[in-house]
Short mmCIF file of C-alpha atoms in Angstrom, two decimals:
data_model
loop_
_atom_site.label_atom_id
_atom_site.label_comp_id
_atom_site.label_asym_id
_atom_site.label_seq_id
_atom_site.Cartn_x
_atom_site.Cartn_y
_atom_site.Cartn_z
CA MET A 1084 28.98 -118.06 16.80
CA LYS A 1085 30.11 -115.09 18.92
CA VAL A 1086 32.16 -111.97 17.61
CA LYS A 1087 34.26 -109.52 19.20
CA ALA A 1088 35.65 -106.74 17.16
CA CYS A 1089 37.57 -103.57 17.13
CA ILE A 1090 39.48 -101.10 14.98
CA TYR A 1091 42.65 -98.96 15.95
CA THR A 1092 44.13 -96.43 13.62
CA ASP A 1093 46.87 -93.83 14.08
CA ALA A 1094 48.05 -91.09 11.40
CA GLY A 1095 51.64 -91.88 12.61
CA LYS A 1096 54.37 -89.20 13.42
CA LYS A 1097 55.17 -87.94 9.87
CA ARG A 1098 51.73 -87.55 8.13
CA ALA A 1099 49.23 -84.71 8.67
CA VAL A 1100 46.29 -86.65 7.30
CA ASN A 1101 45.23 -90.32 8.04
CA GLN A 1102 44.46 -91.60 4.57
CA ASP A 1103 43.18 -95.04 5.86
CA SER A 1104 39.59 -96.01 6.17
CA SER A 1105 38.21 -99.12 7.61
CA LEU A 1106 34.87 -100.84 8.88
CA ILE A 1107 33.61 -103.87 10.77
CA LYS A 1108 29.99 -104.84 10.33
CA VAL A 1109 28.28 -107.81 12.28
CA ALA A 1110 24.73 -108.83 11.62
CA SER A 1111 22.20 -111.52 12.45
CA ALA A 1112 21.20 -113.42 9.12
CA GLY A 1113 18.37 -115.80 10.45
CA LYS A 1114 18.94 -119.28 9.66
CA MET A 1115 22.54 -118.40 8.47
CA GLY A 1116 23.33 -116.93 12.01
CA ARG A 1117 25.85 -114.27 12.64
CA ILE A 1118 27.57 -112.84 9.61
CA SER A 1119 30.52 -110.53 9.77
CA PHE A 1120 32.41 -108.27 7.29
CA VAL A 1121 35.68 -106.36 7.57
CA ALA A 1122 37.52 -104.02 5.19
CA VAL A 1123 40.50 -101.83 5.17
CA CYS A 1124 41.47 -99.25 2.55
CA ASP A 1125 44.72 -97.42 2.43
CA GLY A 1126 44.58 -94.21 0.55
CA MET A 1127 47.68 -93.57 -1.65
CA GLY A 1128 50.09 -91.35 0.12
CA GLY A 1129 51.89 -90.27 -3.07
CA LEU A 1130 48.71 -89.01 -4.65
CA SER A 1131 46.45 -86.29 -3.59
CA LYS A 1132 43.32 -86.71 -1.58
CA GLY A 1133 44.04 -90.34 -0.64
CA GLU A 1134 41.80 -90.11 2.26
CA VAL A 1135 38.84 -89.21 -0.08
CA ALA A 1136 39.56 -92.26 -2.15
CA SER A 1137 39.76 -94.61 0.79
CA CYS A 1138 36.63 -93.04 2.43
CA LYS A 1139 34.61 -93.44 -0.89
CA ALA A 1140 35.53 -96.99 -1.08
CA ILE A 1141 34.57 -97.77 2.43
CA ARG A 1142 31.26 -95.98 2.36
CA THR A 1143 30.34 -97.88 -0.84
CA LEU A 1144 31.28 -101.27 0.90
CA GLU A 1145 29.08 -100.22 3.81
CA ASN A 1146 25.99 -99.39 1.79
CA TRP A 1147 26.55 -102.67 -0.05
CA PHE A 1148 26.38 -104.39 3.28
CA HIS A 1149 23.22 -102.88 4.51
CA GLU A 1150 21.40 -102.79 1.13
CA GLU A 1151 22.40 -105.42 -1.21
CA LEU A 1152 24.02 -108.22 0.89
CA SER A 1153 20.49 -108.28 2.93
CA LEU A 1154 18.86 -109.06 -0.49
CA MET A 1155 21.14 -111.96 -1.15
CA LEU A 1156 20.68 -113.63 2.02
CA GLY A 1157 17.68 -115.52 1.16
CA ILE A 1158 19.60 -117.32 -1.97
CA ASP A 1159 20.45 -120.93 -1.58
CA GLU A 1160 23.75 -121.34 0.35
CA ASP A 1161 25.21 -123.29 -2.56
CA LYS A 1162 24.77 -120.42 -5.00
CA ILE A 1163 24.96 -117.20 -2.69
CA TRP A 1164 28.95 -116.96 -2.95
CA ASP A 1165 28.85 -116.79 -6.76
CA VAL A 1166 26.22 -114.14 -6.55
CA ILE A 1167 28.16 -112.05 -3.87
CA GLU A 1168 31.39 -112.47 -6.10
CA ILE A 1169 29.51 -111.06 -9.25
CA SER A 1170 28.31 -108.30 -7.09
CA TRP A 1171 31.75 -107.47 -5.60
CA ARG A 1172 33.35 -107.29 -9.20
CA ARG A 1173 30.84 -104.75 -10.16
CA LEU A 1174 31.13 -102.80 -6.90
CA LEU A 1175 34.82 -102.55 -7.57
CA ALA A 1176 34.07 -101.17 -11.13
CA ASP A 1177 31.63 -98.62 -9.40
CA ILE A 1178 34.18 -97.46 -7.06
CA ASN A 1179 36.91 -97.18 -9.55
CA ARG A 1180 34.66 -95.09 -11.72
CA ASP A 1181 33.59 -92.76 -8.96
CA ILE A 1182 37.10 -92.04 -7.78
CA ARG A 1183 38.26 -91.37 -11.20
CA ARG A 1184 35.38 -89.12 -11.91
CA TYR A 1185 36.26 -87.22 -8.79
CA GLY A 1186 39.89 -86.88 -9.59
CA LYS A 1187 39.05 -85.85 -13.31
CA HIS A 1188 36.75 -82.73 -12.18
CA ARG A 1189 39.36 -81.54 -9.63
CA GLY A 1190 42.51 -82.27 -12.03
CA ILE A 1191 44.18 -84.70 -9.49
CA CYS A 1192 45.04 -88.35 -9.21
CA LEU A 1193 44.04 -90.28 -6.44
CA GLY A 1194 43.79 -93.95 -5.62
CA THR A 1195 43.33 -96.51 -2.77
CA THR A 1196 43.91 -100.22 -1.76
CA LEU A 1197 41.06 -102.23 -0.85
CA THR A 1198 41.05 -105.48 1.26
CA ALA A 1199 37.73 -107.09 2.62
CA LEU A 1200 36.49 -110.21 4.04
CA LEU A 1201 33.03 -111.45 4.45
CA GLN A 1202 32.11 -114.33 6.82
CA ILE A 1203 28.87 -116.36 6.62
CA GLY A 1204 28.75 -119.57 8.71
CA ARG A 1205 32.03 -121.20 8.56
CA LYS A 1206 32.76 -119.89 5.16
CA TYR A 1207 34.27 -116.76 3.99
CA MET A 1208 35.36 -114.76 0.82
CA LEU A 1209 37.79 -111.97 0.26
CA MET A 1210 38.63 -109.63 -2.26
CA ASN A 1211 42.07 -107.73 -2.45
CA VAL A 1212 43.31 -104.95 -4.49
CA GLY A 1213 46.81 -103.47 -3.76
CA ASP A 1214 48.87 -104.34 -0.55
CA SER A 1215 46.63 -104.02 2.42
CA ARG A 1216 46.47 -107.60 3.90
CA ILE A 1217 44.26 -109.95 5.63
CA TYR A 1218 45.58 -112.61 8.36
CA LEU A 1219 43.79 -115.58 9.77
CA VAL A 1220 45.00 -116.20 13.40
CA SER A 1221 43.83 -119.44 14.83
CA ARG A 1222 44.80 -120.96 18.29
CA LYS A 1223 47.68 -122.69 16.55
CA ASP A 1224 49.18 -120.31 13.94
CA VAL A 1225 48.63 -117.28 11.57
CA GLN A 1226 48.20 -117.32 8.00
CA LYS A 1227 48.44 -114.48 5.40
CA ILE A 1228 45.51 -115.18 3.05
CA THR A 1229 46.11 -112.05 0.76
CA HIS A 1230 48.60 -111.75 -1.82
CA ASP A 1231 50.26 -108.28 -2.46
CA GLN A 1232 49.60 -106.66 -5.76
CA SER A 1233 52.97 -104.67 -5.60
CA LEU A 1234 55.99 -104.55 -7.78
CA VAL A 1235 58.38 -106.29 -5.09
CA GLN A 1236 55.84 -109.15 -4.64
CA SER A 1237 55.86 -109.86 -8.38
CA LYS A 1238 59.68 -109.99 -8.23
CA ILE A 1239 59.54 -112.26 -5.37
CA ASP A 1240 57.12 -114.50 -7.11
CA SER A 1241 59.40 -114.65 -10.32
CA GLY A 1242 62.36 -115.28 -8.17
CA VAL A 1243 64.04 -111.87 -8.99
CA MET A 1244 63.93 -110.71 -5.37
CA LEU A 1245 64.32 -112.30 -1.92
CA GLU A 1246 61.96 -111.59 0.91
CA ASN A 1247 64.72 -110.32 2.95
CA GLU A 1248 65.55 -107.63 0.24
CA VAL A 1249 62.19 -105.92 0.37
CA GLN A 1250 62.77 -103.69 3.22
CA ASN A 1251 65.62 -101.95 1.63
CA SER A 1252 64.06 -101.79 -1.82
CA GLN A 1253 63.28 -98.47 -3.20
CA GLU A 1254 60.30 -100.01 -5.01
CA ARG A 1255 58.77 -101.48 -2.00
CA ASN A 1256 55.72 -98.89 -2.03
CA VAL A 1257 55.07 -99.20 -5.81
CA LEU A 1258 51.54 -101.05 -6.39
CA LEU A 1259 50.65 -102.85 -9.45
CA GLN A 1260 46.93 -102.33 -9.04
CA CYS A 1261 44.81 -99.82 -7.06
CA LEU A 1262 41.40 -98.41 -7.10
CA GLY A 1263 40.64 -95.08 -8.94
CA HIS A 1264 44.06 -94.68 -10.76
CA GLY A 1265 43.62 -96.40 -14.14
CA SER A 1266 41.44 -99.15 -15.48
CA VAL A 1267 39.22 -101.42 -13.36
CA PRO A 1268 41.55 -103.62 -11.40
CA GLN A 1269 41.70 -107.37 -11.47
CA PRO A 1270 41.21 -108.25 -7.83
CA GLN A 1271 42.26 -111.30 -5.90
CA ILE A 1272 39.05 -113.05 -4.72
CA ILE A 1273 39.21 -116.46 -2.88
CA ARG A 1274 37.05 -118.38 -0.73
CA GLY A 1275 37.82 -120.69 2.28
CA ASP A 1276 36.63 -122.28 5.34
CA ILE A 1277 37.12 -121.21 8.87
CA ARG A 1278 37.39 -124.56 10.95
CA MET A 1279 38.04 -123.17 14.39
CA SER A 1280 37.85 -120.07 16.57
CA THR A 1281 39.85 -117.55 14.54
CA THR A 1282 40.72 -113.80 14.58
CA VAL A 1283 40.42 -112.07 11.44
CA VAL A 1284 43.15 -109.33 11.01
CA ALA A 1285 42.88 -106.72 8.33
CA CYS A 1286 45.54 -104.08 8.05
CA SER A 1287 47.16 -101.52 6.03
CA ASP A 1288 50.86 -101.64 5.04
CA GLY A 1289 51.96 -99.39 7.96
CA LEU A 1290 51.29 -102.10 10.32
CA TRP A 1291 52.58 -105.34 8.48
CA LYS A 1292 55.81 -103.72 7.20
CA THR A 1293 57.19 -103.57 10.79
CA ILE A 1294 55.26 -106.23 12.57
CA SER A 1295 55.93 -110.04 12.34
CA GLU A 1296 53.47 -112.69 12.04
CA LYS A 1297 54.65 -114.06 15.15
CA GLU A 1298 53.85 -110.84 17.05
CA LEU A 1299 50.51 -110.94 15.46
CA PHE A 1300 49.87 -114.21 16.68
CA ARG A 1301 50.96 -113.44 20.36
CA ALA A 1302 48.67 -110.43 20.48
CA LEU A 1303 45.54 -111.49 18.70
CA CYS A 1304 45.13 -115.20 18.72
CA PRO A 1305 41.63 -116.14 19.96
CA GLN A 1306 42.72 -117.32 23.51
CA MET A 1307 44.23 -113.64 24.07
CA CYS A 1308 41.03 -111.85 22.70
CA VAL A 1309 38.84 -112.28 25.88
CA THR A 1310 36.95 -108.97 25.48
CA SER A 1311 36.83 -106.42 22.53
CA GLU A 1312 38.52 -104.12 24.89
CA ASP A 1313 41.48 -106.44 25.45
CA MET A 1314 41.76 -106.74 21.49
CA LEU A 1315 41.64 -102.85 21.10
CA GLU A 1316 44.50 -102.68 23.66
CA GLU A 1317 46.55 -105.12 21.86
CA CYS A 1318 46.02 -103.42 18.41
CA LYS A 1319 47.15 -100.27 20.14
CA LYS A 1320 50.26 -101.93 21.42
CA LEU A 1321 51.04 -103.39 17.88
CA THR A 1322 50.68 -99.87 16.43
CA MET A 1323 52.83 -98.15 19.00
CA THR A 1324 55.55 -100.74 18.38
CA ALA A 1325 55.37 -100.17 14.67
CA ILE A 1326 55.71 -96.46 15.26
CA ASP A 1327 58.70 -97.13 17.66
CA ARG A 1328 60.49 -98.84 14.81
CA LYS A 1329 60.39 -95.66 12.71
CA GLU A 1330 57.21 -96.71 10.63
CA GLN A 1331 56.07 -93.47 9.34
CA ASP A 1332 52.95 -94.38 7.37
CA ASN A 1333 49.32 -94.45 8.52
CA ILE A 1334 48.58 -97.38 10.45
CA THR A 1335 45.23 -99.28 10.65
CA VAL A 1336 44.37 -102.59 12.13
CA ALA A 1337 40.78 -104.03 12.20
CA ALA A 1338 40.29 -107.28 14.01
CA MET A 1339 37.24 -109.69 14.45
CA CYS A 1340 37.42 -112.66 16.80
CA LEU A 1341 35.11 -115.36 15.69
CA GLU A 1342 34.29 -117.84 18.34
CA TYR A 1343 32.79 -121.18 17.24
#
């Protein structure tokens, strides 16, 4: 398997500080082949020091990838995902505790979303807290595989609100869960298979609020991702389109094209 990857981020025209943080890691895992890991965290703009919260989460994930995951790769393939899930849940508790401790010592509230996907072979697992998103873009279609933990999404799920009402809702930025602001969140954790060449796209809400799935497909389907530079240019174009459409939030998009 070959992996091409890039990250593009922009503070936007309104915010002085970019409170998004992100990472992509690719490594060789012996008999398991190449493994890849992508994550995006969006510091909460309504709270102080959102950039500190998102950076803390990303740095913790990075350390986990280098230190803990490497020790797990010798585990039987039938059991490794259970072990990783247990590790992730502990990791989220640690991040939540550390961010809350930082805020308590300084008398401030801060928090962050977190969405991440780990790929090993043709399998993946993701975890999600908040409303950053992950899409899988194949040669045929695009699939959103995260589920927003937000007030408007809960109203859509219960039939109280329609999808086309979200854009004008005053509640569209209200999260039901985040890291660092309250008790340990209950993450969405799911597992799946990657059956063909696919581009994994992780992004903050600054991108997906104004960019359609059709536009994501046209820009980042595997057949368009010839080089990492091509991918970076397409991510930049998507970001500029979002800004042109009056998106005022920070925007981050991290993309990995997995070629099987």
